[in-house]
Amino acid sequence: MVFGKKRQRLEGGQSQNQSSPTDGIHDIEEENYPIEEEEVANTSTTINSSASSSANNCKPLLDEMTFTTNGTGKNPGGTKRWICNHCKKSYNKFQRIRKKVEEAENAGISLSLSKSTLNNSHSRPTSTTCPIAKSFGTVERHQVDILIVRALCANGIPFNVLRNPDFLAMLKGVNQAPKDYKPPSFDRARTTLVDECQRQLEKELTLVKDTWTTQGTSIVSDGWTNVKRQPLINVVASNNCGSMFMYAKDFTGQERTGENIAEFLLESIEEAGPSNVLQIVTDNAANCKAAGKEIEEVHKHIFWSPCVVHTLNLICKDFAATFLWMSETYKKGKDIVKYFLNHEKANAIFKSQSDLELLKVAKTRFASHYLLLKRLSCCREALATTTVLRCWREWVNSGDEHTKALGKEVTSTIIDDEFWEEVENILVITQPIYSMIRFADGEGEKMGEIYEKMDCMIGEIRDPLINNKHAVDYMKMEEILVSRWEKMNITMHCLGFALNPFFYDSKYLNAKAPGEVPRRAPNQDREIVAEVLKAFDRIGEDENEKAELRKQLAKFQNKQGMFGTTYARIDATTMSPISWWSTYGSETPELAEIAIRVLSQHISSSSAERVWSPYSYIHNIKRNRLNTKRADKLVFIHSNIRLLSRFTTSYKEGPCKKWDIDPESTYFDDSTVRLEDLRWDD
């Protein structure tokens, strides 16, 4: 600045030379004034003495000049005249100081500016650490790395934890801690610190809870039995932004009747806020259905929805139980897998011919029939090669009578072309069901698509059976599909379908559905219209509000007002339904609010079922002394920290990308991401 306190401080520092600093002076013009040789010669001694005195000066250029006039007043400033100590000429431009010194330097009579105090003050200090010292630091860091790996191995912690942002934050905190820092004690960590961590996390979860007021939420619940044989029922609040674990309750000594489950879920509804909750999602058990009916009587705007994934899995089981050729083929495939996995020698011979391993899928696994036969089909060539090897024949013949009989039976099945033909028939029929399970099992905006996808699934099953030898079985398959669909076809699914703008697009309607079935807009489907009106009767508080909702729905379906603009028609096929309603729903605010809340809901209870994976990890046989309350706290912290991390940029890119997806984890096998990693759809 050319005035103020800074100027006063600078003037005070130069009072002994009767000169004032001029750091803030700006030249109005620049001129070149050549230095005469005789003047340079006469001033060489002065320059050298001035340079030596400026070595310890914080502003060395001021030693190359002498001011002839000083500013006056409280805040002196403005242009000042000065005389160059080298050429003895008078100037009034501050930039000329450096110019004159550079000219003197070029003439060889002045110290280089690069060696002046000014430039030295801005130069970076060079490292004084010698290479030997640096090498000792490298050795020390390597020893620390070894200690970390030892700790991970000693405690059975997966190496994937090194990608965990919370683990990295812990190391950073330890590095910045006091020198004598010691970790907390065992008792303090598992009591007060866990409680404090939970309270802190509850504050951070406000980010998720704030979405409940605009997008609503679904109360998702599922049951489980822990290692102590204690029956537990959990509660998860889910919407388009994620699934937040709330708590779990121990039902020891209580019957899991519909009334008791309803009472438990009503408490969670009150905690989340009745106005924020749109639906209850459970499995298809009779007691859960009864609980849903009781909740609908208490809160008429809350809908009970059965889990879509459970319904689809029941369809697969119905197929296997109804069609003998399916059950026999699955049994033969299961026997092959069981034989190889139960005999180490046979499995070793197979692995020498295959990069893939056979899968033994649990009965509780969704679409277990499809997964087992799909992997078996991928390994067909390797299995056939295994059975013709000499070592295989020698091993089969060297066993006892039972092993020989099983080995010959397995070999006969592997070389049977009819068996593999039936395997392919099952895969072709059940592949659409498996794709639907994959779709419904994930998180995201699914409520607006599930009705249409279920409708298309029937056609996708019918198409490959047209010229198939099992074409006569299609009528029975369709009967099973329709029967299950009627139990799952609920009001929320129909409402989501009717409020999805994509299904009113002309290109979509002109294209044929699978099975060459013509498509219809939602408002042309009698069943959809009836369910939508039923939903409005439960959502609307009075007749005027219900009438307004019907009026706004007609405006949306007929593409009137803003809904009929070119941009709205184009974006209906490119935007997500929620984004579309947020953009174009201003003319129908009540309907837009309902659409956003409905389309943000989940369609399955998978989010609640996944909670049991960390439960089984935390509360396993080795930790069976944990009471349910403490285990509940640990699961709350474990699950919700992972939920919050997915809102960060580091989770989507960088070294911590999807850090919670651990292929080494023994409790992550039920994840949809794990299914993608195993490439069962290849």
XYZ file of C-alpha atoms in Angstrom:
682
model
C 0.000 0.000 0.000
C 1.119 3.563 -0.627
C -0.279 4.769 2.710
C -1.243 3.573 6.158
C 0.551 1.848 9.032
C 2.790 -0.221 6.791
C 4.244 2.958 5.333
C 4.878 4.348 8.829
C 6.694 1.204 9.944
C 8.922 1.290 6.882
C 9.772 4.947 7.414
C 10.670 4.306 11.033
C 13.054 1.502 10.024
C 15.019 3.880 7.760
C 15.124 6.898 10.093
C 18.843 6.462 10.755
C 19.579 7.097 7.059
C 16.975 9.879 6.835
C 15.224 7.996 4.072
C 11.824 6.364 3.792
C 11.009 3.006 2.146
C 9.178 3.149 -1.129
C 7.969 -0.392 -1.700
C 4.541 0.795 -2.771
C 5.591 3.507 -5.227
C 4.592 2.820 -8.825
C 6.200 4.403 -11.863
C 4.054 6.403 -14.204
C 6.523 6.000 -17.050
C 9.868 4.351 -17.713
C 12.881 5.868 -19.406
C 16.372 4.532 -20.106
C 19.196 6.642 -18.738
C 22.644 5.428 -19.862
C 25.440 5.437 -17.305
C 28.524 7.336 -18.337
C 31.792 5.440 -17.975
C 33.531 8.135 -15.939
C 30.669 8.270 -13.489
C 30.799 4.513 -13.076
C 34.510 4.591 -12.411
C 34.151 7.305 -9.810
C 31.524 5.393 -7.899
C 33.000 1.874 -7.851
C 34.221 2.236 -4.308
C 30.831 3.485 -3.151
C 29.064 0.522 -4.722
C 31.274 -2.028 -3.061
C 30.830 -0.469 0.361
C 27.093 -0.159 -0.169
C 26.829 -3.794 -1.223
C 28.657 -4.986 1.848
C 26.426 -2.968 4.121
C 23.304 -4.272 2.420
C 24.228 -7.896 2.974
C 22.515 -7.760 6.329
C 19.742 -5.422 5.221
C 16.276 -6.803 4.682
C 15.772 -4.401 1.726
C 19.155 -4.155 -0.046
C 17.945 -2.023 -2.982
C 17.286 0.895 -0.637
C 21.028 1.042 0.015
C 21.589 1.849 -3.673
C 19.777 5.212 -3.385
C 19.383 8.317 -1.219
C 16.064 10.154 -0.861
C 16.183 13.914 -1.305
C 12.555 14.614 -0.276
C 10.326 12.986 2.349
C 6.558 12.812 2.570
C 4.767 14.837 5.202
C 1.603 14.348 7.179
C 0.131 11.422 9.135
C 0.171 9.086 6.168
C 3.054 10.228 3.955
C 3.025 8.920 0.442
C 3.108 9.963 -3.176
C 6.098 10.487 -5.453
C 9.523 11.116 -3.867
C 12.755 12.113 -5.533
C 15.979 10.210 -4.945
C 19.618 10.172 -6.081
C 21.324 7.026 -7.352
C 24.422 6.234 -5.307
C 26.129 4.983 -8.495
C 25.503 7.654 -11.137
C 24.592 10.528 -8.768
C 21.568 11.426 -10.914
C 18.148 12.363 -9.568
C 14.995 10.317 -10.335
C 11.435 10.009 -9.074
C 10.592 6.432 -10.177
C 11.240 3.538 -7.790
C 11.609 0.861 -10.483
C 14.689 2.655 -11.720
C 16.573 1.469 -8.613
C 16.731 -2.127 -9.752
C 17.446 -1.051 -13.328
C 20.428 1.026 -12.238
C 21.829 -1.779 -10.059
C 21.511 -4.273 -12.925
C 23.422 -1.894 -15.192
C 26.126 -1.578 -12.578
C 26.238 -5.365 -12.237
C 26.703 -5.788 -15.984
C 29.572 -3.330 -15.825
C 31.249 -5.540 -13.230
C 31.218 -2.993 -10.430
C 28.303 -4.296 -8.305
C 27.391 -7.503 -6.504
C 24.975 -9.759 -8.389
C 21.358 -9.346 -7.403
C 21.073 -13.130 -7.158
C 23.415 -12.929 -4.156
C 21.618 -10.066 -2.464
C 19.703 -10.359 0.791
C 16.468 -9.727 -1.108
C 16.697 -12.795 -3.316
C 18.194 -14.926 -0.578
C 15.176 -14.177 1.590
C 12.869 -15.718 -1.028
C 14.957 -18.767 -1.841
C 13.960 -22.139 -0.403
C 16.252 -23.600 2.210
C 18.172 -26.588 0.977
C 17.934 -29.862 2.799
C 20.763 -30.529 5.198
C 19.932 -34.218 5.502
C 22.657 -36.344 4.038
C 21.884 -39.439 1.903
C 23.006 -41.730 4.733
C 20.454 -40.200 7.100
C 17.762 -40.543 4.445
C 18.591 -44.212 4.012
C 18.204 -44.774 7.756
C 14.745 -43.148 7.505
C 13.813 -45.574 4.730
C 14.812 -48.525 6.889
C 12.714 -47.209 9.764
C 9.652 -46.792 7.526
C 10.108 -50.324 6.233
C 10.159 -51.653 9.790
C 6.915 -49.793 10.505
C 5.379 -51.403 7.415
C 6.412 -54.814 8.723
C 4.795 -54.060 12.089
C 1.527 -53.104 10.373
C 1.468 -56.312 8.333
C 2.258 -58.376 11.440
C -0.640 -56.746 13.285
C -3.026 -57.426 10.402
C -1.973 -61.067 10.149
C -2.024 -61.644 13.909
C -5.602 -60.361 14.196
C -6.944 -61.853 10.970
C -7.670 -58.437 9.467
C -7.964 -58.403 5.645
C -5.318 -56.426 3.768
C -8.163 -54.495 2.183
C -8.270 -52.444 5.389
C -5.226 -50.553 4.075
C -7.619 -48.931 1.576
C -10.055 -47.978 4.323
C -10.176 -44.169 4.723
C -10.911 -44.542 8.439
C -7.790 -46.671 8.892
C -5.726 -44.065 7.049
C -7.278 -41.319 9.179
C -6.318 -43.288 12.293
C -2.658 -43.471 11.187
C -2.663 -39.763 10.433
C -4.066 -39.039 13.880
C -1.402 -41.203 15.530
C 1.336 -39.355 13.631
C -0.001 -36.022 14.872
C -0.589 -37.229 18.440
C 1.693 -36.256 21.342
C 5.018 -38.054 21.539
C 4.026 -40.250 24.482
C 0.574 -41.166 23.106
C -0.711 -44.611 24.060
C -3.801 -46.347 22.649
C -6.908 -46.517 24.845
C -7.304 -49.361 27.263
C -9.399 -52.431 26.468
C -12.194 -51.506 28.885
C -12.322 -47.853 27.839
C -12.432 -48.703 24.134
C -15.325 -51.160 24.417
C -17.435 -48.995 26.713
C -17.158 -45.212 26.820
C -15.367 -44.757 23.503
C -17.826 -46.974 21.622
C -20.716 -44.994 23.115
C -19.055 -41.708 22.184
C -18.378 -42.963 18.667
C -22.030 -43.929 18.303
C -23.202 -40.487 19.465
C -20.838 -38.774 17.053
C -22.024 -40.982 14.215
C -25.667 -40.207 14.986
C -24.908 -36.522 14.433
C -23.221 -37.272 11.118
C -26.230 -39.311 9.999
C -28.257 -36.108 9.915
C -27.107 -35.936 6.293
C -29.134 -39.078 5.584
C -32.104 -38.242 7.806
C -32.571 -34.892 6.084
C -33.489 -36.731 2.887
C -36.436 -38.393 4.620
C -38.484 -35.178 4.598
C -38.236 -34.768 0.811
C -37.809 -38.327 -0.475
C -39.496 -40.251 2.318
C -38.204 -43.556 3.637
C -39.115 -47.225 3.887
C -38.874 -49.252 7.082
C -37.220 -52.504 6.020
C -37.109 -55.396 8.477
C -35.827 -58.957 8.573
C -35.309 -61.715 11.142
C -32.261 -63.775 12.064
C -30.915 -66.083 14.782
C -27.420 -65.421 16.178
C -24.796 -67.869 17.485
C -26.525 -67.919 20.876
C -29.755 -69.003 19.192
C -31.332 -65.677 20.073
C -34.036 -64.518 17.626
C -33.380 -60.987 16.395
C -35.396 -58.624 14.208
C -33.694 -55.561 12.772
C -34.889 -52.256 11.353
C -33.283 -50.395 8.454
C -34.475 -47.055 7.061
C -33.966 -47.078 3.291
C -34.547 -44.741 0.398
C -32.799 -43.742 -2.799
C -29.865 -42.228 -0.871
C -28.997 -45.390 1.057
C -29.940 -47.713 3.890
C -29.351 -46.619 7.479
C -29.287 -49.299 10.176
C -31.398 -48.182 13.127
C -31.374 -51.044 15.645
C -32.266 -54.677 16.276
C -34.406 -56.232 18.990
C -33.976 -59.524 20.808
C -37.252 -61.459 20.683
C -36.152 -64.101 23.176
C -39.189 -65.246 25.151
C -41.624 -63.617 22.707
C -43.498 -65.219 19.892
C -42.914 -63.577 16.541
C -46.592 -63.126 15.866
C -48.006 -60.496 13.570
C -49.170 -58.448 16.544
C -45.739 -58.411 18.244
C -43.929 -57.622 15.004
C -46.389 -54.815 14.249
C -45.841 -53.302 17.697
C -42.077 -53.418 17.144
C -42.300 -51.806 13.699
C -44.689 -49.102 14.913
C -42.012 -47.992 17.379
C -39.514 -47.606 14.547
C -42.087 -45.645 12.531
C -42.514 -43.203 15.411
C -38.744 -42.801 15.649
C -38.370 -42.088 11.928
C -41.468 -39.892 11.865
C -44.817 -41.228 10.576
C -45.031 -38.478 7.959
C -41.668 -39.563 6.522
C -42.499 -43.276 6.186
C -44.231 -44.510 3.026
C -43.995 -48.285 3.258
C -42.975 -51.299 5.313
C -40.931 -53.955 3.492
C -40.628 -57.474 4.944
C -40.439 -61.012 3.638
C -43.528 -62.895 2.504
C -44.157 -64.843 5.716
C -47.714 -64.938 7.034
C -46.832 -63.218 10.329
C -45.102 -60.364 8.468
C -48.110 -59.953 6.210
C -50.379 -59.804 9.259
C -48.087 -57.196 10.838
C -48.260 -55.125 7.658
C -52.048 -55.161 7.702
C -52.121 -53.925 11.306
C -49.728 -51.094 10.487
C -51.890 -50.041 7.521
C -54.861 -49.753 9.875
C -52.924 -47.460 12.229
C -51.323 -45.339 9.485
C -53.465 -45.421 6.364
C -50.808 -43.666 4.233
C -48.197 -46.394 4.943
C -48.221 -49.418 2.627
C -46.971 -52.928 3.356
C -44.856 -54.382 0.539
C -43.546 -57.951 0.310
C -39.920 -58.400 -0.706
C -39.656 -58.767 -4.495
C -36.500 -60.875 -4.262
C -38.215 -63.395 -1.977
C -41.097 -63.698 -4.426
C -38.767 -64.318 -7.367
C -36.823 -66.907 -5.402
C -40.078 -68.708 -4.607
C -40.825 -68.840 -8.337
C -37.540 -70.692 -8.913
C -38.393 -73.156 -6.157
C -41.895 -73.640 -7.551
C -40.430 -74.492 -10.951
C -38.066 -77.073 -9.453
C -40.858 -78.632 -7.405
C -43.363 -78.717 -10.277
C -41.266 -79.989 -13.188
C -39.577 -83.329 -12.605
C -36.977 -82.890 -15.350
C -35.781 -79.693 -13.660
C -35.440 -81.246 -10.211
C -33.643 -84.333 -11.569
C -31.195 -82.242 -13.584
C -30.473 -80.026 -10.608
C -29.921 -83.085 -8.382
C -27.416 -84.565 -10.849
C -25.548 -81.268 -11.079
C -25.503 -80.953 -7.311
C -24.091 -84.498 -7.008
C -21.241 -83.614 -9.383
C -20.299 -80.556 -7.347
C -20.612 -82.435 -4.057
C -18.411 -85.305 -5.294
C -15.546 -83.065 -6.387
C -15.643 -80.803 -3.338
C -15.770 -83.762 -0.914
C -12.774 -85.554 -2.471
C -9.545 -83.579 -2.444
C -7.814 -85.742 -5.052
C -10.689 -85.433 -7.516
C -10.870 -81.688 -6.944
C -7.112 -81.329 -7.464
C -7.306 -83.154 -10.806
C -10.200 -80.914 -11.872
C -8.386 -77.722 -10.847
C -5.423 -78.711 -13.004
C -7.753 -78.426 -16.015
C -9.890 -75.420 -15.006
C -9.319 -71.831 -13.923
C -12.791 -71.735 -12.362
C -13.928 -73.528 -9.236
C -17.183 -75.378 -8.743
C -19.673 -73.614 -6.496
C -21.539 -75.181 -3.634
C -24.405 -72.755 -3.131
C -26.346 -72.723 0.127
C -30.066 -73.462 0.063
C -30.782 -70.032 1.516
C -29.000 -68.354 -1.383
C -31.316 -66.613 -3.812
C -31.473 -68.349 -7.226
C -29.255 -71.154 -5.925
C -30.399 -73.487 -8.734
C -29.338 -71.053 -11.422
C -25.977 -70.204 -9.844
C -24.905 -73.824 -9.393
C -25.885 -74.923 -12.911
C -24.439 -71.779 -14.507
C -21.000 -72.425 -13.054
C -21.293 -76.119 -13.923
C -22.034 -75.173 -17.535
C -18.980 -72.903 -17.638
C -16.818 -75.813 -16.426
C -18.251 -78.410 -18.821
C -15.153 -78.669 -21.019
C -12.809 -78.911 -18.032
C -14.993 -81.617 -16.467
C -15.028 -83.629 -19.692
C -11.233 -83.366 -19.950
C -10.854 -84.473 -16.343
C -12.802 -87.697 -16.860
C -10.543 -88.883 -19.716
C -7.280 -88.409 -17.824
C -5.396 -91.518 -16.741
C -4.874 -90.160 -13.234
C -8.654 -89.732 -12.911
C -9.394 -93.324 -13.904
C -6.647 -94.639 -11.622
C -7.969 -92.641 -8.700
C -11.598 -93.727 -9.224
C -10.607 -97.403 -9.447
C -8.335 -97.202 -6.388
C -11.086 -96.244 -3.957
C -13.558 -98.338 -2.011
C -16.729 -99.691 -3.566
C -18.829 -96.678 -2.595
C -16.303 -94.209 -4.004
C -15.988 -96.262 -7.195
C -19.753 -96.287 -7.679
C -20.047 -92.532 -7.121
C -17.102 -91.848 -9.407
C -18.556 -93.921 -12.227
C -21.953 -92.266 -11.798
C -20.412 -88.788 -11.895
C -18.357 -89.708 -14.955
C -21.450 -91.042 -16.692
C -23.338 -87.811 -15.987
C -20.492 -85.610 -17.228
C -20.284 -87.379 -20.594
C -24.075 -87.444 -20.997
C -25.083 -84.899 -23.676
C -28.740 -85.077 -22.659
C -27.836 -83.895 -19.158
C -26.053 -80.839 -20.539
C -28.962 -80.128 -22.864
C -31.317 -80.022 -19.891
C -28.881 -77.789 -18.025
C -28.996 -75.296 -20.887
C -32.809 -75.483 -20.980
C -33.017 -74.634 -17.279
C -30.578 -71.744 -17.680
C -32.522 -70.305 -20.615
C -35.815 -70.449 -18.695
C -34.533 -69.145 -15.357
C -32.116 -66.519 -16.691
C -34.837 -63.795 -16.865
C -35.793 -64.593 -13.264
C -32.175 -64.385 -12.161
C -31.756 -61.045 -13.959
C -34.802 -59.749 -12.109
C -33.335 -60.909 -8.798
C -30.123 -59.063 -9.609
C -32.131 -55.947 -10.451
C -34.335 -56.050 -7.356
C -31.487 -56.948 -4.998
C -29.591 -53.716 -5.649
C -30.190 -50.225 -4.357
C -31.396 -47.245 -6.356
C -34.536 -46.019 -8.100
C -36.362 -49.309 -8.676
C -39.956 -48.586 -7.666
C -40.839 -47.004 -11.018
C -39.534 -49.950 -13.073
C -40.432 -53.145 -11.209
C -43.978 -53.469 -12.613
C -42.876 -53.166 -16.243
C -39.908 -55.511 -15.768
C -42.088 -58.174 -14.185
C -44.482 -57.880 -17.111
C -41.614 -58.301 -19.591
C -40.152 -61.244 -17.670
C -43.082 -63.475 -18.624
C -42.466 -62.775 -22.299
C -38.729 -63.369 -21.913
C -39.455 -66.831 -20.501
C -41.958 -67.632 -23.250
C -39.729 -66.683 -26.226
C -37.031 -69.396 -25.830
C -39.688 -72.081 -25.228
C -41.411 -71.623 -28.588
C -39.327 -74.288 -30.368
C -38.175 -76.066 -27.230
C -39.100 -79.648 -26.366
C -40.513 -78.361 -23.059
C -42.861 -75.878 -24.774
C -45.854 -77.738 -23.340
C -44.723 -76.740 -19.853
C -45.109 -73.027 -20.535
C -48.782 -72.889 -19.579
C -47.992 -74.265 -16.138
C -45.017 -71.896 -15.804
C -47.199 -68.928 -16.687
C -49.735 -70.038 -14.086
C -47.005 -70.087 -11.416
C -45.692 -66.685 -12.521
C -49.119 -65.036 -12.497
C -50.012 -66.572 -9.137
C -46.863 -65.228 -7.508
C -47.142 -61.903 -9.293
C -50.669 -61.319 -8.046
C -49.405 -61.697 -4.497
C -46.587 -59.244 -5.202
C -48.500 -56.824 -7.436
C -49.235 -54.171 -4.838
C -50.346 -50.561 -4.843
C -46.869 -49.042 -4.512
C -45.578 -50.874 -7.595
C -48.541 -49.706 -9.664
C -48.229 -46.135 -8.415
C -44.514 -46.054 -9.231
C -45.216 -47.376 -12.730
C -47.930 -44.762 -13.334
C -45.686 -41.884 -12.187
C -42.669 -42.847 -14.296
C -42.615 -40.437 -17.294
C -40.544 -42.849 -19.401
C -43.477 -45.208 -19.892
C -45.510 -42.489 -21.634
C -42.904 -41.955 -24.349
C -44.118 -42.702 -27.889
C -40.979 -44.615 -28.901
C -41.349 -46.913 -25.922
C -45.044 -47.506 -26.610
C -44.482 -48.240 -30.310
C -41.880 -50.939 -29.590
C -43.126 -54.467 -28.902
C -42.565 -56.025 -25.492
C -40.870 -59.444 -25.152
C -43.189 -62.093 -26.520
C -44.358 -59.667 -29.252
C -46.901 -58.174 -26.869
C -47.973 -54.572 -27.664
C -47.207 -52.048 -24.943
C -49.760 -49.806 -23.276
C -49.353 -46.582 -21.345
C -50.057 -46.891 -17.599
C -53.261 -44.852 -17.857
C -54.625 -47.377 -20.391
C -54.211 -50.304 -18.003
C -57.352 -50.793 -15.924
C -55.491 -52.542 -13.107
C -52.951 -49.710 -12.825
C -55.621 -47.002 -12.763
C -57.584 -48.811 -10.045
C -54.518 -49.180 -7.806
C -53.485 -45.536 -8.335
C -56.915 -44.286 -7.300
C -56.793 -46.573 -4.279
C -53.428 -45.060 -3.325
C -54.777 -41.507 -3.657
C -57.661 -42.401 -1.328
C -55.159 -43.415 1.346
C -52.679 -40.579 0.779
C -55.173 -37.706 0.507
C -56.364 -36.216 3.781
C -59.752 -35.024 2.494
C -61.897 -35.142 -0.631
C -60.574 -31.831 -1.954
C -56.990 -33.046 -1.795
C -57.892 -36.350 -3.450
C -59.670 -34.500 -6.259
C -56.664 -32.227 -6.728
C -54.347 -35.226 -7.011
C -56.569 -36.789 -9.682
C -56.666 -33.498 -11.568
C -52.886 -33.141 -11.500
C -52.435 -36.778 -12.553
C -54.618 -36.182 -15.618
C -52.542 -33.126 -16.507
C -49.363 -35.207 -16.271
C -50.704 -38.160 -18.274
C -52.141 -35.914 -21.008
C -48.865 -33.943 -21.192
C -50.478 -30.573 -20.587
C -48.668 -27.394 -19.618
C -44.997 -27.852 -18.827
C -45.334 -31.628 -19.221
C -45.983 -31.131 -22.941
C -42.893 -29.060 -23.705
C -40.222 -30.432 -26.008
C -37.638 -30.507 -23.248
C -39.938 -32.429 -20.920
C -40.609 -35.056 -23.596
C -36.902 -35.471 -24.379
C -35.770 -35.570 -20.753
C -38.410 -38.167 -19.890
C -36.254 -40.760 -21.679
C -32.851 -39.548 -20.468
C -33.335 -38.219 -16.927
C -34.012 -40.328 -13.884
C -37.699 -40.120 -12.873
C -36.834 -38.294 -9.637
C -34.749 -35.675 -11.453
C -37.464 -35.274 -14.068
C -40.153 -34.564 -11.477
C -37.838 -32.167 -9.641
C -37.383 -30.248 -12.898
C -40.853 -30.249 -14.447
C -43.221 -30.824 -11.527
C -43.661 -27.215 -10.416
C -47.152 -26.911 -11.976
C -48.376 -29.937 -10.003
C -46.599 -29.562 -6.641
C -48.727 -32.054 -4.698
C -48.380 -34.791 -7.300
C -44.661 -34.042 -7.763
C -44.072 -34.461 -4.030
C -45.808 -37.839 -4.047
C -43.956 -38.936 -7.192
C -40.528 -38.110 -5.762
C -41.280 -39.873 -2.489
C -42.740 -42.997 -4.127
C -40.023 -43.360 -6.766
C -37.313 -43.094 -4.079
C -38.402 -46.248 -2.219
C -36.863 -49.725 -2.165
C -38.590 -52.847 -3.447
C -36.820 -55.565 -1.429
C -35.666 -56.327 2.100
C -32.113 -57.085 0.961
C -30.737 -54.049 2.788
C -32.003 -55.503 6.080
C -30.711 -58.972 5.236
C -27.225 -57.635 4.515
C -27.063 -56.304 8.068
C -26.838 -59.885 9.322
C -23.509 -60.307 7.521
C -21.693 -57.821 9.783
C -23.713 -59.225 12.700
C -22.342 -62.713 12.042
C -18.881 -61.226 11.581
C -18.978 -59.243 14.830
C -21.014 -61.664 16.929
C -19.460 -64.976 15.903
C -18.550 -68.076 17.907
C -15.346 -66.478 19.210
C -17.232 -63.392 20.363
C -20.330 -65.096 21.694
C -19.968 -63.321 25.053
C -21.175 -60.107 23.484
C -24.660 -59.211 24.613
C -27.137 -58.140 21.978
C -27.057 -54.503 23.076
C -23.307 -54.152 22.602
C -23.403 -56.094 19.338
C -26.158 -53.750 18.202
C -23.911 -50.727 18.831
C -21.017 -52.266 16.925
C -23.221 -53.115 13.953
C -24.692 -49.599 14.018
C -21.214 -48.088 13.796
C -19.953 -50.629 11.272
C -22.884 -50.325 8.865
C -23.479 -46.590 9.017
C -19.818 -45.608 8.659
C -19.860 -47.500 5.379
C -23.082 -45.761 4.394
C -21.632 -42.291 5.029
C -18.429 -43.100 3.160
C -20.440 -43.638 -0.015
C -21.337 -39.940 -0.042
C -17.640 -38.983 -0.330
C -15.686 -38.399 -3.531
C -12.881 -40.722 -2.414
C -15.314 -43.663 -2.487
C -15.990 -43.123 -6.191
C -12.398 -42.601 -7.341
C -8.825 -42.864 -6.129
C -7.058 -45.481 -3.965
C -10.059 -45.762 -1.612
C -12.553 -46.450 -4.413
C -15.182 -48.920 -3.185
C -12.939 -49.810 -0.262
C -15.677 -51.846 1.460
C -15.818 -54.378 -1.383
C -13.430 -57.035 -0.128
C -13.131 -60.240 -2.182
C -11.280 -61.892 0.722
C -14.144 -61.302 3.117
C -15.943 -64.429 4.285
C -19.143 -62.561 5.065
C -19.561 -60.664 1.821
C -20.536 -63.524 -0.474
C -24.178 -62.485 -0.682
C -23.389 -59.137 -2.242
C -24.477 -58.276 -5.757
C -21.017 -56.860 -6.330
C -19.573 -60.240 -5.471
C -21.827 -61.776 -8.117
C -20.366 -59.427 -10.698
C -16.812 -60.255 -9.654
C -17.445 -63.977 -10.094
C -18.809 -63.332 -13.608
C -21.737 -65.698 -13.422
C -23.319 -63.866 -16.333
C -20.415 -64.428 -18.743
